[in-house]
């Protein structure tokens, strides 16, 4: 192209000019977020083995076997039935193994076919950090009109994400980012523009949250700024504006009674955390520390977030995911599903759903390791869609199996089902308008921190997190997802900083890229609020990405409370926090 724009999207609602004309106060702010490295437990790795028919077999650590399968067939110019991709049980991914395994698979496949022998390519940690994609850095500008009581009346939001040198998945990351950019709040008049720009830096790609952590961080920080400028508490301004049943997002989708839980999770988080008592205790501790010359200050902050489950708009319809189930001769049932296990619990939750649908003990359900020559293409294991979307298709397939057997089918019986679009959902991709997601998960967190005013180090002490995820199929796994996701967000907001120079990463080793240990984690209290979703398997919604959205904004809100200032750029390292001191800018 003639410029460095990879994607440029716009969402509009209401009358922006009239909205700002009715405002009694205008608040403006600019918010910046940095890169984040995935640091999955297992590094990227694939093994390619040539086949006698001129094709190739791939075994690898990946999220999306059929993405790799399609890339190989197209890249090698061979028939699809001559390419087989098998997923090895994957040690974490967080989005980092969505598209990159296709690159490695093509490289190893070409070498294997050329030399006639298996070829393995397994990165060490330095190689993995140096060449793989990261979370998109962002700059988000908010200009908001409010009434004196804190009611939001208009917003002009500009979201820019840094794609790096290549497009990769930036257009779809940007799309989801702007759809969440207004936060969990009512906005009658809004304009939200999003741009993904190419820069002379390494490319960025998918990462847990997929653009939402960046845009919702800005929305939450801006609401805190508005509260401060209006003389309101952050809690008060959120209560006044949060989305309720019957409200519409700026992109036009109406929230039904069963899918609006902002008030539920926020109020429950405040009560469960003993927010007011905890904040009063922190202030008393700060007064005592100041009187004695101590350096530690405590603060308590909150944040409210949401996340759309599944692919945006008509994405699920275009993918048309499928599931197969097979009754074996011993009476067990095998799930032939393309969804992968990477530590999140797919091999546990999907069999639980099938066992319920088939009225079988869980131990009678088998989960076939994803193999493109055997299992159905259930779509990629991304976008918080496995339990909600694939799980629902699985229920349909199981019911078809039962019906076939009731009709006299043979002992070795197989049934399948495919995604069926909801005729009531309408989406206009060109305007980014309509029913963007099949369901929304909601989350709120209250975080207490301790800050050393001498070193400006931030230590999170406690986190109460409440999430509404429809029906929790496996509560233990859900709690684990919440704790891990919130901590990942806290680390992104305070510790994890990728530095670049001349298009290269400077800190491309774990000795220089700092991640949290168990000693950096707060004491967690997690509560699951269940409000079944009609479009999910047994009422379940997606959960995997939601917790990532809440950690950073809640952390900075707590630092605000502890010190009277924090910042609008993350990671909020001690150096950055020191520069943000009011006396440093005077």
mmCIF file of N, CA and C in Angstrom, residues 125-126 506-515:
data_model
loop_
_atom_site.group_PDB
_atom_site.id
_atom_site.type_symbol
_atom_site.label_atom_id
_atom_site.label_comp_id
_atom_site.label_asym_id
_atom_site.label_seq_id
_atom_site.Cartn_x
_atom_site.Cartn_y
_atom_site.Cartn_z
ATOM 1 N N UNK A 125 14.741 -21.634 24.482
ATOM 2 C CA UNK A 125 13.976 -20.474 24.960
ATOM 3 C C UNK A 125 14.438 -19.173 24.303
ATOM 4 N N UNK A 126 15.738 -19.000 24.130
ATOM 5 C CA UNK A 126 16.248 -17.787 23.494
ATOM 6 C C UNK A 126 15.724 -17.665 22.072
ATOM 7 N N UNK A 506 15.838 -6.751 22.781
ATOM 8 C CA UNK A 506 17.047 -6.654 23.601
ATOM 9 C C UNK A 506 17.063 -7.686 24.720
ATOM 10 N N UNK A 507 15.915 -7.897 25.350
ATOM 11 C CA UNK A 507 15.850 -8.851 26.475
ATOM 12 C C UNK A 507 15.147 -10.124 26.020
ATOM 13 N N UNK A 508 15.884 -10.938 25.261
ATOM 14 C CA UNK A 508 15.313 -12.134 24.650
ATOM 15 C C UNK A 508 15.713 -13.417 25.376
ATOM 16 N N UNK A 509 15.868 -13.315 26.677
ATOM 17 C CA UNK A 509 16.159 -14.477 27.520
ATOM 18 C C UNK A 509 15.372 -14.346 28.823
ATOM 19 N N UNK A 510 15.150 -15.461 29.470
ATOM 20 C CA UNK A 510 14.389 -15.402 30.716
ATOM 21 C C UNK A 510 15.185 -14.753 31.841
ATOM 22 N N UNK A 511 16.490 -14.606 31.660
ATOM 23 C CA UNK A 511 17.290 -13.899 32.656
ATOM 24 C C UNK A 511 17.082 -12.392 32.582
ATOM 25 N N UNK A 512 16.550 -11.918 31.451
ATOM 26 C CA UNK A 512 16.345 -10.473 31.285
ATOM 27 C C UNK A 512 14.884 -10.102 31.059
ATOM 28 N N UNK A 513 14.047 -11.078 30.727
ATOM 29 C CA UNK A 513 12.601 -10.830 30.615
ATOM 30 C C UNK A 513 11.961 -11.344 31.901
ATOM 31 N N UNK A 514 11.474 -10.438 32.724
ATOM 32 C CA UNK A 514 11.046 -10.787 34.079
ATOM 33 C C UNK A 514 9.579 -11.200 34.104
ATOM 34 N N UNK A 515 9.311 -12.378 34.646
ATOM 35 C CA UNK A 515 7.940 -12.856 34.831
ATOM 36 C C UNK A 515 7.722 -13.125 36.321
#
